[in-house]
PDB file of C-alpha atoms in Angstrom:
ATOM      1  CA  MET A   1    -222.406 -20.679  32.918  1.00  0.00           C
ATOM      2  CA  LYS A   2    -222.423 -19.299  36.480  1.00  0.00           C
ATOM      3  CA  SER A   3    -224.057 -22.454  37.822  1.00  0.00           C
ATOM      4  CA  LYS A   4    -221.410 -24.631  36.127  1.00  0.00           C
ATOM      5  CA  LEU A   5    -218.687 -22.481  37.647  1.00  0.00           C
ATOM      6  CA  LYS A   6    -220.313 -22.728  41.093  1.00  0.00           C
ATOM      7  CA  LEU A   7    -220.625 -26.494  40.701  1.00  0.00           C
ATOM      8  CA  LEU A   8    -216.972 -26.721  39.684  1.00  0.00           C
ATOM      9  CA  VAL A   9    -215.937 -24.666  42.725  1.00  0.00           C
ATOM     10  CA  VAL A  10    -218.042 -26.848  45.044  1.00  0.00           C
ATOM     11  CA  VAL A  11    -216.618 -30.069  43.581  1.00  0.00           C
ATOM     12  CA  ALA A  12    -213.061 -28.722  43.773  1.00  0.00           C
ATOM     13  CA  SER A  13    -213.647 -27.679  47.398  1.00  0.00           C
ATOM     14  CA  LEU A  14    -214.984 -31.119  48.309  1.00  0.00           C
ATOM     15  CA  VAL A  15    -211.971 -32.786  46.694  1.00  0.00           C
ATOM     16  CA  LEU A  16    -209.600 -30.527  48.635  1.00  0.00           C
ATOM     17  CA  VAL A  17    -211.422 -31.174  51.916  1.00  0.00           C
ATOM     18  CA  ALA A  18    -211.485 -34.938  51.326  1.00  0.00           C
ATOM     19  CA  THR A  19    -207.809 -34.983  50.394  1.00  0.00           C
ATOM     20  CA  GLY A  20    -206.932 -32.878  53.435  1.00  0.00           C
ATOM     21  CA  CYS A  21    -208.885 -35.155  55.769  1.00  0.00           C
ATOM     22  CA  GLN A  22    -207.196 -38.226  54.315  1.00  0.00           C
ATOM     23  CA  SER A  23    -203.823 -36.569  54.843  1.00  0.00           C
ATOM     24  CA  LEU A  24    -204.666 -35.721  58.464  1.00  0.00           C
ATOM     25  CA  PHE A  25    -205.868 -39.266  59.061  1.00  0.00           C
ATOM     26  CA  SER A  26    -202.673 -40.701  57.626  1.00  0.00           C
ATOM     27  CA  THR A  27    -200.525 -38.367  59.723  1.00  0.00           C
ATOM     28  CA  SER A  28    -202.443 -39.276  62.876  1.00  0.00           C
ATOM     29  CA  GLU A  29    -202.301 -42.977  62.027  1.00  0.00           C
ATOM     30  CA  ASN A  30    -198.532 -42.794  61.446  1.00  0.00           C
ATOM     31  CA  ALA A  31    -198.068 -41.023  64.779  1.00  0.00           C
ATOM     32  CA  VAL A  32    -199.919 -43.841  66.572  1.00  0.00           C
ATOM     33  CA  ALA A  33    -197.851 -46.461  64.726  1.00  0.00           C
ATOM     34  CA  THR A  34    -194.563 -44.708  65.455  1.00  0.00           C
ATOM     35  CA  THR A  35    -195.412 -44.242  69.136  1.00  0.00           C
ATOM     36  CA  ALA A  36    -196.462 -47.882  69.513  1.00  0.00           C
ATOM     37  CA  GLY A  37    -193.311 -48.991  67.695  1.00  0.00           C
ATOM     38  CA  LYS A  38    -191.081 -46.854  69.920  1.00  0.00           C
ATOM     39  CA  SER A  39    -192.699 -48.259  73.051  1.00  0.00           C
ATOM     40  CA  CYS A  40    -192.293 -51.791  71.738  1.00  0.00           C
ATOM     41  CA  GLY A  41    -188.673 -51.237  70.679  1.00  0.00           C
ATOM     42  CA  ASN A  42    -187.800 -49.731  74.045  1.00  0.00           C
ATOM     43  CA  ALA A  43    -189.419 -52.629  75.905  1.00  0.00           C
ATOM     44  CA  ILE A  44    -187.690 -55.236  73.724  1.00  0.00           C
ATOM     45  CA  SER A  45    -184.389 -53.468  74.339  1.00  0.00           C
ATOM     46  CA  THR A  46    -185.001 -53.603  78.095  1.00  0.00           C
ATOM     47  CA  LEU A  47    -185.756 -57.347  77.920  1.00  0.00           C
ATOM     48  CA  TYR A  48    -182.698 -57.880  75.720  1.00  0.00           C
ATOM     49  CA  LYS A  49    -180.428 -56.198  78.272  1.00  0.00           C
ATOM     50  CA  GLU A  50    -181.946 -58.249  81.100  1.00  0.00           C
ATOM     51  CA  TYR A  51    -181.576 -61.472  79.140  1.00  0.00           C
ATOM     52  CA  LYS A  52    -177.940 -60.693  78.283  1.00  0.00           C
ATOM     53  CA  LYS A  53    -177.191 -59.940  81.952  1.00  0.00           C
ATOM     54  CA  GLN A  54    -179.108 -62.806  83.613  1.00  0.00           C
ATOM     55  CA  ASN A  55    -179.556 -65.293  80.755  1.00  0.00           C
ATOM     56  CA  LYS A  56    -183.298 -65.330  81.513  1.00  0.00           C
ATOM     57  CA  ILE A  57    -186.369 -63.139  81.547  1.00  0.00           C
ATOM     58  CA  ASP A  58    -187.457 -62.778  85.174  1.00  0.00           C
ATOM     59  CA  VAL A  59    -191.239 -62.343  85.128  1.00  0.00           C
ATOM     60  CA  THR A  60    -191.307 -61.717  88.893  1.00  0.00           C
ATOM     61  CA  ASN A  61    -189.455 -58.446  88.293  1.00  0.00           C
ATOM     62  CA  THR A  62    -191.798 -55.448  88.005  1.00  0.00           C
ATOM     63  CA  THR A  63    -189.662 -53.752  85.342  1.00  0.00           C
ATOM     64  CA  THR A  64    -189.703 -56.909  83.260  1.00  0.00           C
ATOM     65  CA  LEU A  65    -193.458 -57.275  83.584  1.00  0.00           C
ATOM     66  CA  THR A  66    -193.900 -53.630  82.586  1.00  0.00           C
ATOM     67  CA  SER A  67    -191.838 -54.308  79.455  1.00  0.00           C
ATOM     68  CA  ILE A  68    -193.932 -57.376  78.628  1.00  0.00           C
ATOM     69  CA  VAL A  69    -197.136 -55.343  79.063  1.00  0.00           C
ATOM     70  CA  GLN A  70    -195.740 -52.616  76.758  1.00  0.00           C
ATOM     71  CA  ILE A  71    -194.827 -55.198  74.128  1.00  0.00           C
ATOM     72  CA  ALA A  72    -198.276 -56.810  74.374  1.00  0.00           C
ATOM     73  CA  ALA A  73    -200.057 -53.459  74.062  1.00  0.00           C
ATOM     74  CA  ALA A  74    -197.960 -52.427  71.063  1.00  0.00           C
ATOM     75  CA  ARG A  75    -198.483 -55.856  69.493  1.00  0.00           C
ATOM     76  CA  ASN A  76    -202.254 -55.486  69.844  1.00  0.00           C
ATOM     77  CA  VAL A  77    -202.158 -52.150  68.008  1.00  0.00           C
ATOM     78  CA  LEU A  78    -199.912 -53.680  65.358  1.00  0.00           C
ATOM     79  CA  LYS A  79    -202.154 -56.734  65.015  1.00  0.00           C
ATOM     80  CA  GLU A  80    -205.211 -54.532  64.434  1.00  0.00           C
ATOM     81  CA  ASN A  81    -203.354 -52.758  61.608  1.00  0.00           C
ATOM     82  CA  LYS A  82    -201.202 -55.554  60.199  1.00  0.00           C
ATOM     83  CA  ASN A  83    -202.683 -55.217  56.699  1.00  0.00           C
ATOM     84  CA  ASN A  84    -201.970 -51.481  56.529  1.00  0.00           C
ATOM     85  CA  THR A  85    -198.487 -51.266  55.020  1.00  0.00           C
ATOM     86  CA  ALA A  86    -198.026 -47.584  55.903  1.00  0.00           C
ATOM     87  CA  PHE A  87    -198.883 -48.348  59.529  1.00  0.00           C
ATOM     88  CA  VAL A  88    -196.543 -51.351  59.685  1.00  0.00           C
ATOM     89  CA  SER A  89    -193.716 -49.305  58.126  1.00  0.00           C
ATOM     90  CA  ALA A  90    -194.202 -46.488  60.649  1.00  0.00           C
ATOM     91  CA  PHE A  91    -194.346 -49.045  63.474  1.00  0.00           C
ATOM     92  CA  ALA A  92    -191.069 -50.574  62.262  1.00  0.00           C
ATOM     93  CA  LEU A  93    -189.359 -47.173  62.146  1.00  0.00           C
ATOM     94  CA  GLY A  94    -190.589 -46.432  65.664  1.00  0.00           C
ATOM     95  CA  MET A  95    -189.339 -49.804  66.867  1.00  0.00           C
ATOM     96  CA  VAL A  96    -185.857 -49.158  65.443  1.00  0.00           C
ATOM     97  CA  SER A  97    -185.790 -45.739  67.102  1.00  0.00           C
ATOM     98  CA  GLY A  98    -187.204 -46.983  70.429  1.00  0.00           C
ATOM     99  CA  SER A  99    -184.625 -49.755  70.628  1.00  0.00           C
ATOM    100  CA  ASN A 100    -181.770 -47.327  69.886  1.00  0.00           C
ATOM    101  CA  ASN A 101    -181.003 -49.357  66.748  1.00  0.00           C
ATOM    102  CA  LEU A 102    -180.763 -52.668  68.611  1.00  0.00           C
ATOM    103  CA  ILE A 103    -183.507 -53.648  66.178  1.00  0.00           C
ATOM    104  CA  THR A 104    -182.415 -52.492  62.738  1.00  0.00           C
ATOM    105  CA  ASN A 105    -184.261 -51.679  59.536  1.00  0.00           C
ATOM    106  CA  VAL A 106    -183.059 -55.058  58.266  1.00  0.00           C
ATOM    107  CA  THR A 107    -184.303 -57.057  61.269  1.00  0.00           C
ATOM    108  CA  SER A 108    -187.488 -55.092  61.985  1.00  0.00           C
ATOM    109  CA  ASN A 109    -189.684 -57.191  59.660  1.00  0.00           C
ATOM    110  CA  ASN A 110    -188.548 -60.394  61.364  1.00  0.00           C
ATOM    111  CA  VAL A 111    -189.309 -58.881  64.764  1.00  0.00           C
ATOM    112  CA  ILE A 112    -192.745 -57.742  63.591  1.00  0.00           C
ATOM    113  CA  ASN A 113    -193.546 -61.203  62.224  1.00  0.00           C
ATOM    114  CA  ALA A 114    -192.361 -62.792  65.470  1.00  0.00           C
ATOM    115  CA  LEU A 115    -194.511 -60.411  67.522  1.00  0.00           C
ATOM    116  CA  LEU A 116    -197.597 -61.126  65.458  1.00  0.00           C
ATOM    117  CA  SER A 117    -197.135 -64.862  65.968  1.00  0.00           C
ATOM    118  CA  LEU A 118    -196.901 -64.686  69.782  1.00  0.00           C
ATOM    119  CA  SER A 119    -200.348 -65.730  70.992  1.00  0.00           C
ATOM    120  CA  SER A 120    -198.993 -65.800  74.562  1.00  0.00           C
ATOM    121  CA  LEU A 121    -199.228 -61.993  74.551  1.00  0.00           C
ATOM    122  CA  ASN A 122    -203.003 -62.090  73.979  1.00  0.00           C
ATOM    123  CA  ASP A 123    -203.796 -62.351  77.696  1.00  0.00           C
ATOM    124  CA  ILE A 124    -201.282 -59.777  78.944  1.00  0.00           C
ATOM    125  CA  THR A 125    -202.798 -56.573  80.337  1.00  0.00           C
ATOM    126  CA  THR A 126    -201.835 -53.948  82.877  1.00  0.00           C
ATOM    127  CA  ASN A 127    -203.603 -56.152  85.443  1.00  0.00           C
ATOM    128  CA  THR A 128    -201.398 -59.198  84.820  1.00  0.00           C
ATOM    129  CA  PRO A 129    -199.638 -60.049  88.093  1.00  0.00           C
ATOM    130  CA  SER A 130    -195.903 -60.670  88.073  1.00  0.00           C
ATOM    131  CA  GLY A 131    -195.059 -64.325  88.298  1.00  0.00           C
ATOM    132  CA  SER A 132    -198.472 -65.356  86.968  1.00  0.00           C
ATOM    133  CA  THR A 133    -198.861 -68.153  84.438  1.00  0.00           C
ATOM    134  CA  ALA A 134    -199.714 -65.629  81.723  1.00  0.00           C
ATOM    135  CA  ALA A 135    -196.597 -63.572  82.497  1.00  0.00           C
ATOM    136  CA  THR A 136    -194.429 -66.694  82.645  1.00  0.00           C
ATOM    137  CA  GLU A 137    -195.693 -67.939  79.287  1.00  0.00           C
ATOM    138  CA  ALA A 138    -195.253 -64.520  77.707  1.00  0.00           C
ATOM    139  CA  GLY A 139    -191.722 -64.235  79.088  1.00  0.00           C
ATOM    140  CA  LYS A 140    -190.800 -67.679  77.751  1.00  0.00           C
ATOM    141  CA  SER A 141    -192.250 -66.892  74.335  1.00  0.00           C
ATOM    142  CA  LEU A 142    -190.232 -63.670  74.097  1.00  0.00           C
ATOM    143  CA  ILE A 143    -186.866 -65.394  74.651  1.00  0.00           C
ATOM    144  CA  PRO A 144    -186.469 -66.543  71.013  1.00  0.00           C
ATOM    145  CA  LEU A 145    -187.341 -63.035  69.835  1.00  0.00           C
ATOM    146  CA  VAL A 146    -184.783 -61.498  72.186  1.00  0.00           C
ATOM    147  CA  LYS A 147    -182.158 -64.038  71.102  1.00  0.00           C
ATOM    148  CA  SER A 148    -182.858 -63.309  67.442  1.00  0.00           C
ATOM    149  CA  ILE A 149    -181.694 -59.706  67.787  1.00  0.00           C
ATOM    150  CA  ASP A 150    -178.476 -60.629  69.577  1.00  0.00           C
ATOM    151  CA  LYS A 151    -175.611 -58.406  68.516  1.00  0.00           C
TER     152      LYS A 151
END
């Protein structure tokens, strides 16, 4: 009887530890998704404001290039986790928050789908020079996305 009780305690402990680890993983994963989403939303908002002011995305501007790099980095994280619905949901919430509601809960899925389809962001890194072909192509490809969130 004592050995059955010990076994039950060990099994119960393992279940609690496994459940706790899963919970910590999910919390950590959601934090990464939310942070990436906020960065992306903020960068999209910056590009939106520039586009509204100048009617173009100027890839020779350092601030603009920084925004494109942020969007590309966030997109890469999103792309790696696109089949994880909890991650995508947390990313969307972060994006809404980071854009100060320029992107809404209603439009966030369309923005996410647009981001995932932009292959021009594949080659964008922190080493991408402003005015480069990669930056120019990325800037051009982001115009329809920026226009789609026009308020």
